[in-house]
Short mmCIF file of C-alpha atoms and ligand atoms in Angstrom, two decimals:
data_model
loop_
_atom_site.label_atom_id
_atom_site.label_comp_id
_atom_site.label_asym_id
_atom_site.label_seq_id
_atom_site.Cartn_x
_atom_site.Cartn_y
_atom_site.Cartn_z
CA MET E 1 63.41 122.31 83.29
CA ASN E 2 61.90 122.75 86.74
CA ALA E 3 61.52 126.22 88.21
CA ASN E 4 59.97 127.48 91.41
CA LEU E 5 58.28 130.80 90.82
CA VAL E 6 56.71 133.15 93.28
CA LEU E 7 53.90 135.25 91.86
CA ILE E 8 53.04 138.45 93.72
CA PRO E 9 49.81 139.88 92.33
CA GLY E 10 49.78 142.85 94.73
CA ASP E 11 47.18 145.61 94.44
CA GLY E 12 44.90 147.32 91.94
CA ILE E 13 45.17 145.74 88.49
CA GLY E 14 47.96 143.46 89.81
CA PRO E 15 45.83 140.29 90.19
CA GLU E 16 44.35 140.69 86.68
CA ILE E 17 47.66 141.14 84.87
CA ILE E 18 49.45 138.43 86.90
CA GLY E 19 46.55 136.12 86.06
CA SER E 20 47.22 136.71 82.36
CA ALA E 21 50.96 136.13 82.69
CA ALA E 22 50.39 132.93 84.70
CA GLU E 23 48.15 131.60 81.92
CA VAL E 24 50.82 132.35 79.34
CA LEU E 25 53.43 130.57 81.49
CA ARG E 26 51.18 127.53 81.78
CA ILE E 27 50.89 127.36 77.99
CA ILE E 28 54.67 127.68 77.64
CA SER E 29 55.32 124.93 80.18
CA ARG E 30 52.95 122.61 78.31
CA LYS E 31 54.28 123.46 74.87
CA PHE E 32 57.98 123.25 75.75
CA ASN E 33 57.80 120.58 78.47
CA HIS E 34 58.83 122.53 81.52
CA THR E 35 57.51 122.46 85.05
CA PHE E 36 56.90 125.87 86.54
CA SER E 37 55.59 125.57 90.02
CA MET E 38 53.86 128.84 90.82
CA LYS E 39 53.20 129.93 94.36
CA GLU E 40 51.32 133.13 95.15
CA ALA E 41 52.41 135.49 97.91
CA ASP E 42 51.06 138.71 99.39
CA ALA E 43 52.91 142.01 99.27
CA GLY E 44 51.93 145.67 99.18
CA GLY E 45 48.61 147.11 100.30
CA CYS E 46 46.81 143.76 100.38
CA ALA E 47 49.52 142.46 102.73
CA ILE E 48 49.02 145.49 104.99
CA ASP E 49 45.31 144.65 105.14
CA ARG E 50 45.85 140.91 105.73
CA HIS E 51 49.07 140.81 107.76
CA GLY E 52 49.64 144.36 109.03
CA VAL E 53 52.91 144.83 107.09
CA PRO E 54 53.69 145.48 103.40
CA LEU E 55 56.28 142.68 103.15
CA PRO E 56 55.38 139.71 105.38
CA ASP E 57 58.27 137.44 106.45
CA GLU E 58 56.73 134.44 104.70
CA THR E 59 56.64 136.36 101.42
CA LEU E 60 60.28 137.36 101.74
CA LYS E 61 61.22 133.80 102.66
CA ALA E 62 59.33 132.35 99.68
CA CYS E 63 61.08 134.83 97.36
CA LEU E 64 64.53 134.09 98.81
CA GLU E 65 63.92 130.37 98.24
CA SER E 66 62.49 130.80 94.74
CA ASP E 67 64.17 130.71 91.35
CA SER E 68 62.49 133.99 90.38
CA VAL E 69 59.67 136.34 91.27
CA LEU E 70 57.00 137.84 89.01
CA LEU E 71 55.23 140.85 90.47
CA GLY E 72 52.14 142.75 89.34
CA ALA E 73 52.00 146.11 91.09
CA VAL E 74 51.67 147.53 94.57
CA GLY E 75 50.02 150.64 95.98
CA GLY E 76 46.68 152.42 96.11
CA THR E 77 45.03 155.55 97.42
CA GLN E 78 43.68 153.88 100.58
CA TRP E 79 47.24 153.32 101.89
CA GLU E 80 48.70 156.70 100.93
CA THR E 81 48.38 158.27 104.36
CA LEU E 82 50.25 155.50 106.21
CA PRO E 83 53.72 156.33 107.62
CA GLY E 84 56.63 155.72 105.20
CA HIS E 85 57.76 152.35 106.62
CA LEU E 86 54.21 150.95 106.32
CA ARG E 87 53.42 152.05 102.78
CA PRO E 88 52.83 149.40 100.08
CA GLU E 89 55.89 150.63 98.12
CA ARG E 90 58.09 149.49 101.02
CA ALA E 91 57.39 145.92 99.90
CA LEU E 92 59.06 146.57 96.58
CA LEU E 93 62.01 148.38 98.12
CA GLY E 94 62.38 145.62 100.73
CA LEU E 95 62.36 142.89 98.08
CA ARG E 96 64.91 144.70 95.94
CA LYS E 97 67.22 145.23 98.90
CA GLU E 98 66.82 141.80 100.55
CA LEU E 99 67.24 139.92 97.27
CA GLY E 100 70.26 142.10 96.38
CA LEU E 101 68.72 143.20 93.08
CA PHE E 102 70.94 146.17 92.28
CA ALA E 103 70.42 146.25 88.51
CA ASN E 104 67.13 147.23 86.95
CA LEU E 105 66.81 146.72 83.20
CA ARG E 106 64.03 148.56 81.41
CA PRO E 107 63.90 148.07 77.65
CA VAL E 108 61.99 150.81 75.83
CA LYS E 109 61.17 149.83 72.28
CA LEU E 110 58.59 151.32 69.97
CA GLN E 111 56.85 148.64 67.93
CA LYS E 112 56.33 149.78 64.34
CA VAL E 113 52.60 148.98 64.45
CA LEU E 114 52.17 151.27 67.45
CA ALA E 115 53.96 154.30 66.01
CA ALA E 116 50.62 156.13 65.91
CA ALA E 117 50.25 155.73 69.69
CA SER E 118 53.54 157.54 70.30
CA PRO E 119 53.24 161.26 71.05
CA LEU E 120 56.35 161.93 68.97
CA ARG E 121 56.19 163.21 65.40
CA GLN E 122 56.52 160.54 62.77
CA ASP E 123 59.82 161.86 61.41
CA ILE E 124 61.26 161.23 64.88
CA THR E 125 59.74 157.77 65.43
CA ASP E 126 60.85 156.78 61.90
CA ARG E 127 64.43 156.92 63.18
CA GLY E 128 63.51 154.23 65.73
CA VAL E 129 63.15 154.10 69.51
CA ASP E 130 65.08 151.23 71.07
CA VAL E 131 66.69 152.15 74.38
CA LEU E 132 67.71 150.01 77.34
CA ILE E 133 67.61 151.94 80.59
CA VAL E 134 69.85 150.42 83.24
CA ARG E 135 68.87 151.83 86.61
CA GLU E 136 70.83 151.35 89.83
CA LEU E 137 68.23 149.92 92.22
CA THR E 138 69.50 149.41 95.76
CA GLY E 139 71.41 152.60 96.51
CA GLY E 140 71.25 156.36 96.17
CA LEU E 141 68.46 158.57 97.42
CA TYR E 142 66.05 155.67 97.87
CA PHE E 143 68.18 154.01 100.52
CA GLY E 144 70.30 156.84 101.95
CA GLU E 145 70.00 158.28 105.42
CA ARG E 146 66.79 160.25 105.89
CA GLY E 147 64.99 162.04 108.63
CA ARG E 148 63.12 165.00 109.97
CA GLY E 149 63.94 167.67 112.47
CA GLU E 150 63.20 171.14 113.78
CA GLY E 151 65.35 174.02 112.56
CA SER E 152 65.45 177.81 112.62
CA MET E 153 63.00 177.83 109.69
CA GLY E 154 60.67 175.33 111.34
CA PRO E 155 60.30 171.62 110.63
CA TYR E 156 62.56 170.13 107.93
CA ALA E 157 63.14 166.78 106.25
CA TYR E 158 66.08 165.33 104.30
CA ASP E 159 67.11 162.35 102.17
CA THR E 160 70.69 161.66 101.14
CA GLU E 161 72.24 160.51 97.88
CA ARG E 162 75.21 158.31 98.61
CA TYR E 163 77.06 155.97 96.25
CA SER E 164 80.19 153.92 96.76
CA VAL E 165 82.67 153.25 93.97
CA GLU E 166 81.74 149.56 94.10
CA GLU E 167 78.01 150.25 93.75
CA ILE E 168 78.71 152.43 90.70
CA ARG E 169 81.19 150.01 89.18
CA ARG E 170 78.90 146.97 89.36
CA ILE E 171 75.97 148.75 87.71
CA GLY E 172 78.41 150.06 85.10
CA VAL E 173 79.53 146.50 84.34
CA VAL E 174 75.91 145.39 83.81
CA ALA E 175 75.33 148.31 81.43
CA PHE E 176 78.57 147.86 79.45
CA GLU E 177 77.92 144.12 79.08
CA ALA E 178 74.38 144.85 77.88
CA ALA E 179 75.70 147.43 75.39
CA ARG E 180 78.10 144.82 74.00
CA LYS E 181 75.12 142.63 73.11
CA ARG E 182 73.27 145.55 71.48
CA ARG E 183 74.46 148.48 69.34
CA LYS E 184 77.58 149.03 71.49
CA LYS E 185 76.71 152.52 72.68
CA MET E 186 76.37 153.58 76.27
CA CYS E 187 75.42 156.91 77.79
CA SER E 188 75.94 157.45 81.51
CA VAL E 189 73.51 159.99 82.96
CA ASP E 190 74.36 162.08 86.01
CA LYS E 191 74.30 165.60 87.45
CA ALA E 192 78.06 165.99 87.81
CA ASN E 193 77.91 169.77 87.38
CA VAL E 194 76.25 170.01 90.80
CA LEU E 195 76.31 166.76 92.81
CA GLU E 196 79.39 165.23 94.43
CA SER E 197 77.85 161.74 94.21
CA SER E 198 77.49 162.30 90.46
CA ARG E 199 81.14 163.34 90.17
CA LEU E 200 82.19 160.05 91.76
CA TRP E 201 79.73 158.27 89.44
CA ARG E 202 81.35 159.86 86.39
CA GLU E 203 84.94 159.21 87.58
CA THR E 204 84.11 155.57 88.23
CA MET E 205 82.49 155.12 84.82
CA HIS E 206 85.54 156.69 83.17
CA VAL E 207 87.85 154.18 84.84
CA LEU E 208 85.55 151.31 83.84
CA LYS E 209 85.20 152.38 80.21
CA GLN E 210 88.91 151.55 79.68
CA GLU E 211 87.86 147.89 79.96
CA TYR E 212 85.27 148.32 77.19
CA PRO E 213 87.08 149.98 74.27
CA ASP E 214 84.57 148.38 71.88
CA VAL E 215 81.67 150.31 73.44
CA GLN E 216 81.17 153.94 72.41
CA TYR E 217 80.82 155.78 75.73
CA SER E 218 79.36 159.19 76.52
CA ASP E 219 78.23 161.19 79.57
CA MET E 220 75.12 163.32 79.73
CA LEU E 221 73.63 165.55 82.40
CA VAL E 222 70.22 164.35 83.49
CA ASP E 223 68.29 167.50 82.56
CA ASN E 224 69.73 167.35 79.06
CA ALA E 225 69.04 163.60 78.87
CA ALA E 226 65.38 164.24 79.71
CA MET E 227 65.26 166.68 76.81
CA GLN E 228 67.23 164.53 74.34
CA LEU E 229 64.92 161.56 74.95
CA ILE E 230 62.11 163.61 73.42
CA ARG E 231 64.15 165.47 70.82
CA ASP E 232 65.85 162.41 69.30
CA PRO E 233 65.59 159.10 71.17
CA SER E 234 67.33 157.29 68.29
CA GLN E 235 70.67 158.62 69.60
CA PHE E 236 70.44 156.28 72.62
CA ASP E 237 71.24 152.59 72.93
CA VAL E 238 72.01 151.82 76.61
CA MET E 239 71.54 154.51 79.27
CA VAL E 240 72.90 153.86 82.76
CA THR E 241 71.93 155.99 85.72
CA SER E 242 71.20 156.26 89.42
CA ASN E 243 68.13 155.02 91.25
CA LEU E 244 66.16 158.29 91.25
CA PHE E 245 67.18 159.49 87.77
CA GLY E 246 66.38 156.04 86.38
CA ASP E 247 62.95 156.06 87.98
CA ILE E 248 62.10 159.37 86.34
CA LEU E 249 63.71 158.81 82.94
CA SER E 250 62.15 155.37 82.52
CA ASP E 251 58.62 156.74 82.98
CA GLU E 252 59.41 159.50 80.52
CA ALA E 253 60.90 157.08 77.99
CA SER E 254 57.95 154.70 78.33
CA GLN E 255 55.66 157.28 76.81
CA LEU E 256 57.69 157.26 73.60
CA THR E 257 56.35 153.77 72.94
CA GLY E 258 52.73 154.82 73.24
CA SER E 259 51.96 153.34 76.62
CA ILE E 260 53.65 152.43 79.86
CA GLY E 261 51.35 149.38 79.68
CA LEU E 262 53.77 147.69 77.31
CA LEU E 263 57.01 147.93 79.22
CA ALA E 264 58.60 145.06 81.09
CA SER E 265 61.49 145.13 83.52
CA ALA E 266 64.00 142.85 85.16
CA SER E 267 65.72 143.43 88.47
CA LEU E 268 68.85 141.36 88.88
CA GLY E 269 71.62 140.80 91.38
CA LYS E 270 74.65 138.54 91.55
CA GLY E 271 72.80 135.25 91.00
CA LYS E 272 70.22 134.06 88.51
CA CYS E 273 67.17 134.81 90.63
CA GLY E 274 65.44 137.99 89.52
CA LEU E 275 62.34 140.04 90.15
CA TYR E 276 60.33 140.74 87.04
CA GLU E 277 57.58 143.32 86.88
CA PRO E 278 55.83 145.73 84.54
CA ILE E 279 57.14 149.24 85.03
CA HIS E 280 53.66 150.70 85.44
CA GLY E 281 51.79 151.00 88.72
CA SER E 282 48.64 149.46 90.15
CA ALA E 283 46.21 151.78 88.26
CA PRO E 284 43.51 151.77 90.98
CA ASP E 285 41.18 153.77 88.70
CA ILE E 286 40.70 150.81 86.36
CA ALA E 287 41.24 147.95 88.83
CA GLY E 288 38.73 145.11 88.67
CA LYS E 289 37.18 146.36 85.44
CA GLY E 290 38.88 143.82 83.20
CA VAL E 291 40.38 146.48 80.95
CA ALA E 292 44.02 146.56 82.12
CA ASN E 293 46.73 145.93 79.56
CA PRO E 294 48.52 142.70 80.59
CA ILE E 295 51.23 142.97 77.91
CA ALA E 296 53.92 144.52 80.13
CA THR E 297 53.50 141.68 82.64
CA ILE E 298 53.45 139.01 79.94
CA LEU E 299 56.63 140.49 78.46
CA SER E 300 58.14 140.55 81.97
CA ALA E 301 57.50 136.80 82.16
CA ALA E 302 59.31 136.46 78.83
CA MET E 303 62.26 138.43 80.23
CA MET E 304 62.31 136.07 83.20
CA LEU E 305 62.50 133.02 80.95
CA ARG E 306 65.31 134.59 78.94
CA MET E 307 67.41 136.11 81.72
CA SER E 308 66.94 133.82 84.70
CA PHE E 309 66.40 130.47 82.97
CA ASP E 310 68.21 130.87 79.63
CA LEU E 311 65.01 129.88 77.80
CA ALA E 312 65.53 132.11 74.76
CA GLN E 313 63.27 130.12 72.44
CA GLU E 314 60.37 130.29 74.89
CA ALA E 315 60.89 134.02 75.46
CA ASP E 316 61.03 134.60 71.71
CA ALA E 317 57.74 132.72 71.33
CA ILE E 318 55.98 134.99 73.84
CA GLU E 319 57.39 138.16 72.29
CA ALA E 320 56.41 137.02 68.80
CA ALA E 321 52.88 136.20 69.97
CA VAL E 322 52.47 139.67 71.49
CA GLU E 323 53.76 141.28 68.31
CA ALA E 324 51.44 139.16 66.17
CA VAL E 325 48.38 140.16 68.20
CA LEU E 326 49.28 143.84 67.96
CA GLU E 327 49.80 143.40 64.23
CA GLN E 328 46.37 141.80 63.94
CA GLY E 329 45.10 145.09 65.32
CA TYR E 330 44.00 144.08 68.83
CA ARG E 331 44.40 146.92 71.34
CA THR E 332 43.62 147.47 74.99
CA GLY E 333 42.20 150.89 75.89
CA ASP E 334 45.56 152.49 76.70
CA ILE E 335 46.92 151.93 73.18
CA ALA E 336 43.70 152.13 71.18
CA ALA E 337 44.13 155.87 70.45
CA GLY E 338 40.38 156.30 70.79
CA GLY E 339 39.61 153.35 68.49
CA LEU E 340 38.09 149.95 69.30
CA SER E 341 39.59 148.13 72.25
CA VAL E 342 39.39 144.73 73.93
CA GLY E 343 39.69 143.77 77.60
CA THR E 344 42.39 141.96 79.58
CA LYS E 345 40.83 138.51 79.03
CA GLU E 346 40.35 138.94 75.29
CA ILE E 347 43.86 140.16 74.56
CA THR E 348 45.30 137.36 76.73
CA GLU E 349 43.25 134.80 74.79
CA LYS E 350 44.52 136.25 71.52
CA ILE E 351 48.13 136.03 72.72
CA ILE E 352 47.58 132.41 73.77
CA GLU E 353 46.00 131.62 70.40
CA ALA E 354 49.05 133.10 68.68
CA LEU E 355 51.32 131.03 70.95
CA GLU E 356 49.49 127.84 70.09
CA ALA E 357 49.30 128.56 66.37
C1 IPM K 401 59.20 151.92 89.88
C2 IPM K 401 58.22 152.50 90.85
C3 IPM K 401 58.76 152.34 92.26
C4 IPM K 401 60.07 153.10 92.33
C5 IPM K 401 57.81 152.78 93.37
C6 IPM K 401 56.49 152.07 93.29
C7 IPM K 401 58.43 152.60 94.73
O1 IPM K 401 57.94 153.82 90.54
O2 IPM K 401 59.52 150.73 89.99
O3 IPM K 401 59.66 152.66 89.00
O4 IPM K 401 60.08 154.32 92.54
O5 IPM K 401 61.12 152.47 92.17
MG1 MG K 402 58.81 154.50 88.72
#
């Protein structure tokens, strides 16, 4: 097949980890006879420096015309004092919104060989950690009306959480469909004991669940869900939740696997084009040192092949290569638990060796 990909390295460790994923994609294209044309584009802090805005028009245009986008990470301390609309993170939010990517899929799976890197007790990890977090991505508090003003108690600021039935329904459909392909359990997470938007969320999910009698459905309040993820993550299969709750719970859940450096994500909309990215940030503290863990980005490329291009065999090959390298004992610093570690280049080479074996 032929696919036009846009690669957005972004900031911090972004260029290093995207470099690794691009190498893996080149090997896959050679091995399986595909043509992936890869075009790089600027977004985030580097785009602010080069073009004055976090999401330049030509980047957005390239993404809109592409078959899928692979992104490293955006952000860094040097841009933290810029006004909200000029911060690197705006690039990500702009891409999600403009590409209509309302569904964010974040699989959280603990690999057996990494059980020691998980902060959970072994009797808990023995029960397994394999959760798919489905996060609503283009609505809620991230995109609601916001502002500042002057009140009787001085200056104030506000953000609003607003969800329509249709926004809730379509993310619910993505989650139910995903549950059908997994262990057929879905937990919808909200704060319906306090928030009106959560009450509409829950009502809408309850209507939708009638269409999925084969999926075992439950509701959970977000504070309890945060606790249950630590107490017994094996109770969860698919979790579906709002933009803000999903942001928080997915970082929490990532730790169960030992490192956020392993977790991939897909952001999808109505069509096949998606945005794939590791769920971690730009890690400015280790940028340029050659020690970043590229696995989350490499696994994001695998997700892209599977979900946007229906290349299951190719995606399986990448996932198996990563697993093999971890089984051989190779670790980057974040998952080495104080033991020996290798750098970004070395682990990428090992993954490529495993792919070619
Ligand atoms: C994520 C990130 C982003 C978010 C930031 C960088 C805007 O934390 O993808 O989880 O909050 O969505
Ligand atoms: Mg986040």
